[in-house]
Tab-separated table of C-alpha atoms and ligand atoms in Angstrom:
chain	number	residue	atom	x	y	z
A	1	MET	CA	37.159	50.989	-36.030
A	2	ALA	CA	34.447	49.240	-34.720
A	3	THR	CA	35.299	45.733	-33.895
A	4	ASN	CA	33.134	42.917	-32.965
A	5	LYS	CA	35.771	41.074	-30.661
A	6	LYS	CA	34.022	40.113	-27.445
A	7	LYS	CA	35.383	41.130	-24.113
A	8	ARG	CA	37.308	38.898	-22.016
A	9	VAL	CA	36.007	38.229	-18.401
A	10	LEU	CA	38.610	36.782	-16.019
A	11	THR	CA	38.330	35.552	-12.440
A	12	GLY	CA	40.213	33.142	-10.427
A	13	SER	CA	39.425	31.370	-7.209
A	14	ARG	CA	41.727	29.684	-4.443
A	15	ALA	CA	41.198	26.126	-3.861
A	16	THR	CA	41.540	26.595	-0.196
A	17	GLY	CA	38.540	24.649	0.980
A	18	MET	CA	34.720	24.324	0.180
A	19	PRO	CA	33.226	26.995	-2.364
A	20	HIS	CA	30.757	28.660	-0.332
A	21	LEU	CA	27.819	31.606	-0.920
A	22	GLY	CA	30.366	34.542	-0.697
A	23	ASN	CA	32.329	33.099	-3.520
A	24	TYR	CA	29.350	32.129	-5.420
A	25	PHE	CA	27.423	35.324	-5.263
A	26	GLY	CA	30.667	37.386	-5.288
A	27	ALA	CA	32.515	35.950	-8.054
A	28	TYR	CA	31.358	32.856	-9.845
A	29	LYS	CA	27.900	33.705	-10.429
A	30	PRO	CA	28.507	37.087	-11.994
A	31	ALA	CA	31.341	35.635	-14.216
A	32	ILE	CA	29.578	32.644	-15.540
A	33	GLU	CA	26.619	34.633	-16.291
A	34	LEU	CA	28.621	36.461	-18.884
A	35	GLN	CA	29.871	33.324	-20.682
A	36	ASP	CA	27.636	33.902	-23.639
A	37	HIS	CA	28.420	37.418	-24.224
A	38	TYR	CA	31.956	37.495	-23.357
A	39	GLU	CA	35.100	35.433	-23.538
A	40	LEU	CA	35.070	33.642	-20.073
A	41	PHE	CA	38.341	32.849	-18.426
A	42	LEU	CA	38.064	30.788	-14.957
A	43	PHE	CA	41.021	29.589	-13.235
A	44	LEU	CA	42.087	27.781	-10.152
A	45	ALA	CA	44.369	30.196	-8.460
A	46	ASP	CA	46.039	27.206	-6.894
A	47	PHE	CA	49.706	29.280	-6.650
A	48	HIS	CA	47.972	31.754	-4.658
A	49	ALA	CA	46.507	28.827	-2.298
A	50	LEU	CA	50.001	27.829	-1.427
A	51	ASN	CA	50.982	30.820	1.017
A	52	GLU	CA	48.681	29.608	3.459
A	53	HIS	CA	49.208	26.744	5.680
A	54	TYR	CA	48.010	23.884	3.611
A	55	HIS	CA	48.108	20.036	3.110
A	56	PRO	CA	48.682	18.120	-0.360
A	57	GLU	CA	45.775	15.711	-0.046
A	58	GLU	CA	43.410	18.951	0.823
A	59	ASN	CA	44.756	20.685	-1.635
A	60	ARG	CA	43.935	18.112	-4.282
A	61	LEU	CA	40.518	17.526	-3.092
A	62	ASN	CA	39.696	21.224	-2.779
A	63	SER	CA	41.033	21.435	-6.477
A	64	TYR	CA	38.364	19.189	-7.594
A	65	ARG	CA	35.614	20.637	-5.301
A	66	MET	CA	36.424	23.894	-7.211
A	67	LEU	CA	36.221	22.461	-10.454
A	68	ALA	CA	33.145	20.678	-10.030
A	69	SER	CA	31.614	23.780	-8.440
A	70	PHE	CA	32.501	25.902	-11.579
A	71	LEU	CA	30.497	23.135	-13.921
A	72	ALA	CA	27.828	22.675	-11.543
A	73	CYS	CA	27.216	26.603	-11.607
A	74	GLY	CA	27.035	26.244	-15.432
A	75	LEU	CA	30.401	26.973	-16.753
A	76	ASP	CA	30.351	25.322	-19.984
A	77	PRO	CA	33.848	24.263	-21.280
A	78	SER	CA	33.120	24.380	-24.833
A	79	LYS	CA	32.658	28.239	-24.611
A	80	SER	CA	34.761	29.095	-21.786
A	81	LEU	CA	38.374	28.559	-20.732
A	82	LEU	CA	39.095	26.719	-17.636
A	83	TYR	CA	42.556	26.202	-16.401
A	84	ALA	CA	44.952	26.039	-13.610
A	85	GLN	CA	47.195	28.777	-12.610
A	86	SER	CA	49.804	26.632	-11.982
A	87	ALA	CA	49.811	25.265	-15.238
A	88	VAL	CA	50.633	28.324	-16.937
A	89	PRO	CA	54.454	29.235	-16.003
A	90	GLU	CA	54.197	32.343	-17.820
A	91	VAL	CA	52.212	33.973	-15.141
A	92	ASN	CA	55.091	33.608	-12.629
A	93	GLU	CA	57.491	34.939	-15.364
A	94	LEU	CA	55.057	37.931	-15.945
A	95	ALA	CA	55.217	38.261	-12.167
A	96	TRP	CA	58.753	38.730	-12.028
A	97	ILE	CA	58.624	41.266	-14.657
A	98	LEU	CA	56.017	43.213	-12.915
A	99	SER	CA	57.741	42.942	-9.287
A	100	CYS	CA	60.780	44.781	-10.945
A	101	GLN	CA	58.630	47.799	-11.721
A	102	VAL	CA	56.593	48.018	-8.296
A	103	PRO	CA	58.047	49.921	-5.561
A	104	PHE	CA	58.497	48.137	-2.261
A	105	GLY	CA	56.506	51.238	-0.602
A	106	VAL	CA	53.426	50.236	-2.651
A	107	MET	CA	53.487	46.576	-2.055
A	108	SER	CA	53.999	47.132	1.812
A	109	ARG	CA	50.596	49.048	1.739
A	110	ALA	CA	48.791	46.076	0.388
A	111	HIS	CA	45.685	45.144	2.923
A	112	SER	CA	46.261	41.596	2.538
A	113	PHE	CA	49.990	41.786	3.799
A	114	LYS	CA	48.834	44.485	6.372
A	115	ASP	CA	46.245	42.286	7.631
A	116	ALA	CA	48.621	39.347	8.086
A	117	GLN	CA	50.857	41.581	9.992
A	118	ALA	CA	48.176	42.854	12.511
A	119	LYS	CA	47.257	39.453	12.984
A	120	GLY	CA	50.788	38.605	13.939
A	121	LEU	CA	50.915	35.884	11.322
A	122	ASP	CA	54.020	34.232	10.142
A	123	ILE	CA	54.399	36.041	6.655
A	124	ASN	CA	56.277	34.285	3.823
A	125	MET	CA	57.043	36.210	0.700
A	126	GLY	CA	54.216	34.638	-0.963
A	127	VAL	CA	52.084	36.755	1.053
A	128	PHE	CA	53.870	39.846	0.267
A	129	ASN	CA	54.108	39.109	-3.412
A	130	TYR	CA	50.450	38.000	-3.815
A	131	PRO	CA	48.892	41.282	-5.441
A	132	ILE	CA	51.966	40.849	-8.066
A	133	LEU	CA	51.021	37.488	-8.982
A	134	MET	CA	47.129	38.390	-8.937
A	135	ALA	CA	47.973	41.349	-11.269
A	136	ALA	CA	50.153	38.933	-13.610
A	137	ASP	CA	46.853	36.416	-13.636
A	138	ILE	CA	44.938	39.561	-15.079
A	139	LEU	CA	47.534	40.960	-17.358
A	140	LEU	CA	48.689	37.988	-19.115
A	141	PHE	CA	45.625	37.508	-20.575
A	142	ASP	CA	44.590	41.008	-21.378
A	143	ALA	CA	41.336	40.519	-19.438
A	144	ASN	CA	38.957	43.622	-19.780
A	145	LEU	CA	36.525	42.679	-16.809
A	146	VAL	CA	37.448	41.143	-13.531
A	147	PRO	CA	34.181	40.115	-11.339
A	148	VAL	CA	35.484	39.857	-7.656
A	149	GLY	CA	34.229	40.413	-4.210
A	150	GLN	CA	34.791	43.816	-2.537
A	151	ASP	CA	37.973	42.258	-0.426
A	152	GLN	CA	39.743	42.038	-3.793
A	153	LYS	CA	39.315	45.830	-4.796
A	154	GLN	CA	42.614	47.061	-3.785
A	155	HIS	CA	44.327	44.249	-5.494
A	156	LEU	CA	42.446	45.263	-8.815
A	157	GLU	CA	43.610	49.165	-8.103
A	158	MET	CA	47.112	47.926	-7.976
A	159	THR	CA	46.803	45.595	-11.115
A	160	ARG	CA	45.758	48.763	-13.043
A	161	ASP	CA	48.680	50.874	-11.690
A	162	MET	CA	51.073	48.095	-12.558
A	163	ALA	CA	49.752	48.106	-16.234
A	164	GLN	CA	49.537	51.834	-16.401
A	165	ARG	CA	53.418	52.012	-15.064
A	166	PHE	CA	54.261	49.679	-17.710
A	167	ASN	CA	52.515	50.845	-20.698
A	168	HIS	CA	53.689	54.498	-19.717
A	169	ARG	CA	57.350	52.938	-19.696
A	170	PHE	CA	57.352	50.593	-22.680
A	171	GLY	CA	54.413	51.673	-24.718
A	172	GLU	CA	50.578	50.495	-24.814
A	173	THR	CA	51.245	46.646	-24.346
A	174	LEU	CA	48.711	45.685	-21.433
A	175	VAL	CA	45.219	45.944	-21.098
A	176	ILE	CA	43.740	48.063	-18.073
A	177	PRO	CA	41.279	45.803	-16.685
A	178	GLU	CA	38.077	46.985	-14.891
A	179	PRO	CA	36.777	45.473	-11.632
A	180	MET	CA	33.240	44.286	-11.408
A	181	ILE	CA	32.000	44.300	-7.969
A	182	SER	CA	28.218	44.464	-7.616
A	183	ASP	CA	26.856	46.647	-4.672
A	184	THR	CA	24.217	44.006	-3.366
A	185	VAL	CA	26.702	41.076	-2.927
A	186	ALA	CA	30.237	42.733	-2.317
A	187	VAL	CA	30.654	41.287	0.979
A	188	VAL	CA	28.236	38.367	1.516
A	189	PRO	CA	28.372	38.009	5.827
A	190	GLY	CA	29.032	34.692	7.021
A	191	THR	CA	27.393	32.777	9.985
A	192	ASP	CA	28.843	35.104	12.259
A	193	GLY	CA	28.305	38.362	10.765
A	194	GLU	CA	31.924	38.995	9.487
A	195	LYS	CA	32.698	38.402	5.880
A	196	MET	CA	31.813	34.992	4.701
A	197	SER	CA	35.546	33.391	4.187
A	198	LYS	CA	37.050	29.741	3.856
A	199	SER	CA	39.436	30.732	6.405
A	200	LYS	CA	36.891	31.685	9.267
A	201	ASN	CA	34.868	28.842	9.801
A	202	ASN	CA	31.827	30.858	9.336
A	203	THR	CA	30.621	29.731	5.598
A	204	VAL	CA	27.545	28.263	4.246
A	205	SER	CA	28.983	25.977	1.827
A	206	LEU	CA	27.665	26.077	-1.855
A	207	PHE	CA	27.452	22.414	-1.786
A	208	ALA	CA	26.784	20.247	1.410
A	209	ASP	CA	24.516	17.503	2.367
A	210	ASP	CA	21.046	18.387	3.799
A	211	LYS	CA	22.456	17.766	7.561
A	212	GLU	CA	25.682	20.069	6.736
A	213	TRP	CA	23.295	22.782	5.143
A	214	LYS	CA	20.988	22.713	8.422
A	215	LYS	CA	23.978	22.745	10.787
A	216	GLN	CA	25.430	25.805	9.276
A	217	VAL	CA	22.272	27.704	8.739
A	218	LEU	CA	21.369	26.845	12.308
A	219	SER	CA	24.413	28.425	13.454
A	220	ILE	CA	23.994	31.952	12.086
A	221	VAL	CA	24.366	34.078	14.857
A	222	THR	CA	21.252	36.423	15.835
A	223	ASP	CA	20.425	38.472	18.890
A	224	ALA	CA	18.315	36.850	21.753
A	225	LYS	CA	15.050	38.414	20.912
A	226	GLY	CA	11.929	36.042	21.971
A	227	LEU	CA	9.167	34.764	19.352
A	228	ALA	CA	6.820	37.216	20.087
A	229	GLU	CA	8.827	40.350	19.996
A	230	PRO	CA	9.359	42.394	16.700
A	231	LYS	CA	12.725	42.164	15.165
A	232	ASN	CA	14.867	44.399	13.059
A	233	PRO	CA	15.439	42.991	9.574
A	234	ASP	CA	18.091	45.157	8.944
A	235	THR	CA	20.855	43.903	11.344
A	236	CYS	CA	20.026	40.280	10.976
A	237	ASN	CA	22.467	37.810	9.091
A	238	VAL	CA	19.550	35.481	8.400
A	239	VAL	CA	17.687	38.369	6.549
A	240	LYS	CA	20.913	39.516	4.711
A	241	ILE	CA	21.615	35.748	3.315
A	242	PHE	CA	17.966	35.283	2.617
A	243	SER	CA	18.175	38.627	0.593
A	244	LEU	CA	20.832	37.194	-1.656
A	245	LEU	CA	18.334	34.295	-2.852
A	246	GLY	CA	14.678	35.221	-2.189
A	247	THR	CA	12.526	37.199	-4.739
A	248	PRO	CA	11.552	40.698	-4.012
A	249	ASP	CA	8.164	39.521	-2.767
A	250	GLU	CA	9.749	36.962	-0.539
A	251	ILE	CA	12.190	39.222	1.004
A	252	ARG	CA	9.538	42.003	1.588
A	253	ALA	CA	7.287	39.293	3.236
A	254	MET	CA	9.977	38.095	5.598
A	255	ARG	CA	10.896	41.664	6.452
A	256	GLU	CA	7.321	42.381	7.504
A	257	LYS	CA	7.273	39.335	9.551
A	258	TYR	CA	10.417	40.387	11.433
A	259	LEU	CA	8.718	43.929	11.933
A	260	SER	CA	5.299	42.509	13.284
A	261	GLY	CA	6.801	39.883	15.676
A	262	GLY	CA	5.365	36.428	16.507
A	263	TYR	CA	7.877	35.247	13.990
A	264	GLY	CA	11.162	33.743	15.469
A	265	TYR	CA	14.796	33.032	14.207
A	266	GLY	CA	14.107	29.447	14.180
A	267	HIS	CA	11.369	30.306	11.424
A	268	ALA	CA	13.402	32.415	9.208
A	269	LYS	CA	16.211	30.120	9.203
A	270	MET	CA	13.982	27.165	8.333
A	271	GLU	CA	12.878	29.452	5.141
A	272	LEU	CA	16.485	30.325	4.437
A	273	LEU	CA	17.470	26.642	4.484
A	274	GLU	CA	14.327	25.823	2.155
A	275	LYS	CA	15.497	28.569	-0.213
A	276	ILE	CA	19.061	27.133	-0.270
A	277	SER	CA	17.868	23.830	-0.690
A	278	ALA	CA	15.497	24.781	-3.639
A	279	THR	CA	18.301	26.932	-5.328
A	280	PHE	CA	21.289	24.764	-4.856
A	281	GLY	CA	19.742	21.437	-4.685
A	282	PRO	CA	19.425	20.826	-8.508
A	283	MET	CA	23.212	22.373	-8.905
A	284	ARG	CA	24.325	19.971	-6.223
A	285	GLU	CA	23.377	16.997	-8.302
A	286	GLN	CA	25.518	18.233	-11.120
A	287	TYR	CA	28.240	19.056	-8.117
A	288	ASN	CA	28.103	15.192	-6.983
A	289	HIS	CA	28.185	13.877	-10.544
A	290	TRP	CA	31.397	15.613	-11.224
A	291	MET	CA	33.083	14.890	-8.010
A	292	GLY	CA	32.663	11.128	-9.024
A	293	ARG	CA	34.243	11.814	-12.120
A	294	GLN	CA	37.667	13.201	-11.056
A	295	GLU	CA	39.476	12.094	-14.151
A	296	ASP	CA	37.461	14.003	-16.450
A	297	LEU	CA	37.748	16.979	-14.230
A	298	ARG	CA	41.721	16.634	-14.459
A	299	ASN	CA	41.490	16.317	-18.446
A	300	LEU	CA	39.134	19.231	-18.734
A	301	LEU	CA	41.495	21.092	-16.710
A	302	GLN	CA	44.637	20.007	-18.529
A	303	GLU	CA	43.031	20.665	-22.039
A	304	GLY	CA	41.901	24.200	-20.832
A	305	SER	CA	45.443	24.744	-19.406
A	306	ARG	CA	47.037	24.231	-22.670
A	307	LYS	CA	44.913	26.539	-24.444
A	308	ALA	CA	45.697	29.037	-21.903
A	309	ARG	CA	49.219	28.324	-22.216
A	310	GLY	CA	49.250	28.835	-25.776
A	311	LEU	CA	47.795	32.264	-25.490
A	312	ALA	CA	50.071	33.067	-22.530
A	313	THR	CA	53.006	32.167	-24.455
A	314	GLU	CA	52.107	34.535	-27.294
A	315	LYS	CA	51.543	37.783	-24.946
A	316	LEU	CA	54.818	36.956	-23.066
A	317	ASN	CA	57.038	36.904	-26.283
A	318	ARG	CA	55.464	40.305	-26.865
A	319	ILE	CA	56.085	41.758	-23.414
A	320	GLN	CA	59.429	40.442	-23.266
A	321	ASP	CA	60.221	41.770	-26.691
A	322	ARG	CA	58.905	45.184	-25.501
A	323	ILE	CA	61.534	45.298	-22.609
A	324	GLY	CA	64.262	44.359	-24.665
A	325	LEU	CA	64.681	40.733	-24.004
A	326	ILE	CA	65.601	38.678	-27.097
A	327	GLY	CA	65.729	35.012	-25.978
A	328	ARG	CA	61.895	34.419	-26.754
A	329	PRO	CA	60.896	34.094	-30.396
A	330	TYR	CA	58.786	37.095	-31.784
B	1	ADP	P1	37.824	33.111	0.471
B	1	ADP	O1	38.315	34.223	0.899
B	1	ADP	O2	36.890	32.286	1.114
B	1	ADP	O3	39.013	32.021	0.529
B	1	ADP	P2	38.509	33.160	-2.234
B	1	ADP	O4	40.053	33.776	-2.030
B	1	ADP	O5	38.578	31.870	-3.000
B	1	ADP	O6	37.502	33.028	-1.249
B	1	ADP	O7	37.866	34.213	-3.394
B	1	ADP	C1	37.343	33.769	-4.549
B	1	ADP	C2	36.360	34.887	-4.932
B	1	ADP	O8	35.190	34.948	-3.958
B	1	ADP	C3	36.949	36.253	-5.000
B	1	ADP	O9	36.589	37.148	-6.063
B	1	ADP	C4	36.402	36.989	-3.531
B	1	ADP	O10	36.603	38.462	-3.648
B	1	ADP	C5	35.236	36.475	-3.688
B	1	ADP	N1	34.645	36.250	-2.431
B	1	ADP	C6	35.354	35.527	-1.223
B	1	ADP	N2	34.413	35.659	-0.095
B	1	ADP	C7	33.417	36.500	-0.624
B	1	ADP	C8	32.248	37.283	0.453
B	1	ADP	N3	32.048	37.109	1.543
B	1	ADP	N4	31.550	38.109	-0.350
B	1	ADP	C9	31.661	38.535	-1.493
B	1	ADP	N5	32.559	37.841	-2.423
B	1	ADP	C10	33.426	37.052	-1.575
B	2	LIG	N1	43.225	36.918	-4.929
B	2	LIG	C1	41.762	36.301	-5.317
B	2	LIG	C2	41.056	36.096	-3.952
B	2	LIG	O1	41.868	35.659	-2.761
B	2	LIG	C3	41.858	35.095	-6.058
B	2	LIG	C4	42.611	35.532	-7.211
B	2	LIG	C5	43.848	35.113	-7.823
B	2	LIG	C6	41.987	36.438	-8.193
B	2	LIG	N2	44.089	35.689	-9.065
B	2	LIG	C7	43.038	36.367	-9.568
B	2	LIG	C8	40.897	36.793	-8.712
B	2	LIG	C9	42.933	36.954	-10.689
B	2	LIG	C10	40.635	37.558	-9.894
B	2	LIG	C11	41.603	37.714	-10.883
B	2	LIG	O2	39.999	35.643	-3.926
């Protein structure tokens, strides 16, 4: 039977620093663009942020920054649900249930865990269990689509496996989510050419003052070719970032200037800076407006979290009933 029920899009972001262009193009923009045609759930993955070294005051500030960013990027709380992972305890309850189904061997092959191990970091159990908590975020809310950057692909595969395993054992209960990873913005490069990431000090912030934006753009690493020499646009980080923002004509023009020479990296960086300012300047006003109203941000988050909890409770009741737990109402 055909149904008109809107599909649900869900994504979360860790409040571990200032949101950056990688977050915007990889996750926020594709998610928020869908809010008129899908049910959008956007949340602070604030429990996921706790497995890193963190400072309570920074955590608080970063949470406000993320909320203000979501709103400045166009999230409309009257259409979409904005909430905090930490305010929905059912997420952790489902994470426990899932953790009792996932083999240890599967978990120990997670990239996030193996990378931490390879770097010789102190690994807490939060790092190890990270993909299970993420699966619970997604499966508790019956998400159909999950917009994320390429780095989250394996987590989505693990989520799908967990859902399939559960459904196979206990009957159709969990929706199998689809990842939504765009080819063009799957990995936005940072100023050093590596993946842009809050933890790497290589970001171009989504919102910063002009001086900070300039500093970040000027720090983009290029080769040492002089002004007159022709340059390779395909390997240049400035062009890669500009290509996310420019129109096809503007991108083509920059590439031609690279190839013909007489155009320096300094020129390209200034063009990029102008583009950043033109694209994100007006949104920055919204961002600053919300950062001046933290009480309102908190109220919005709490209201959204209450609604999210209502849905989560119902779903968890059904899940617990499926596995033969009799304590919750059904
Ligand atoms: P970070 O790695 O900077 O801490 P988060 O964990 O908050 O970022 O990620 C939030 C979302 O942004 C995720 O969907 C992630 O895949 C996406 N994302 C982060 N960095 C990039 C990037 N450089 N390119 C594309 N998407 C990214
Ligand atoms: N793990 C994601 C990241 O590091 C953030 C996240 C947590 C998430 N739970 C999620 C993303 C659920 C999408 C869906 O970027």
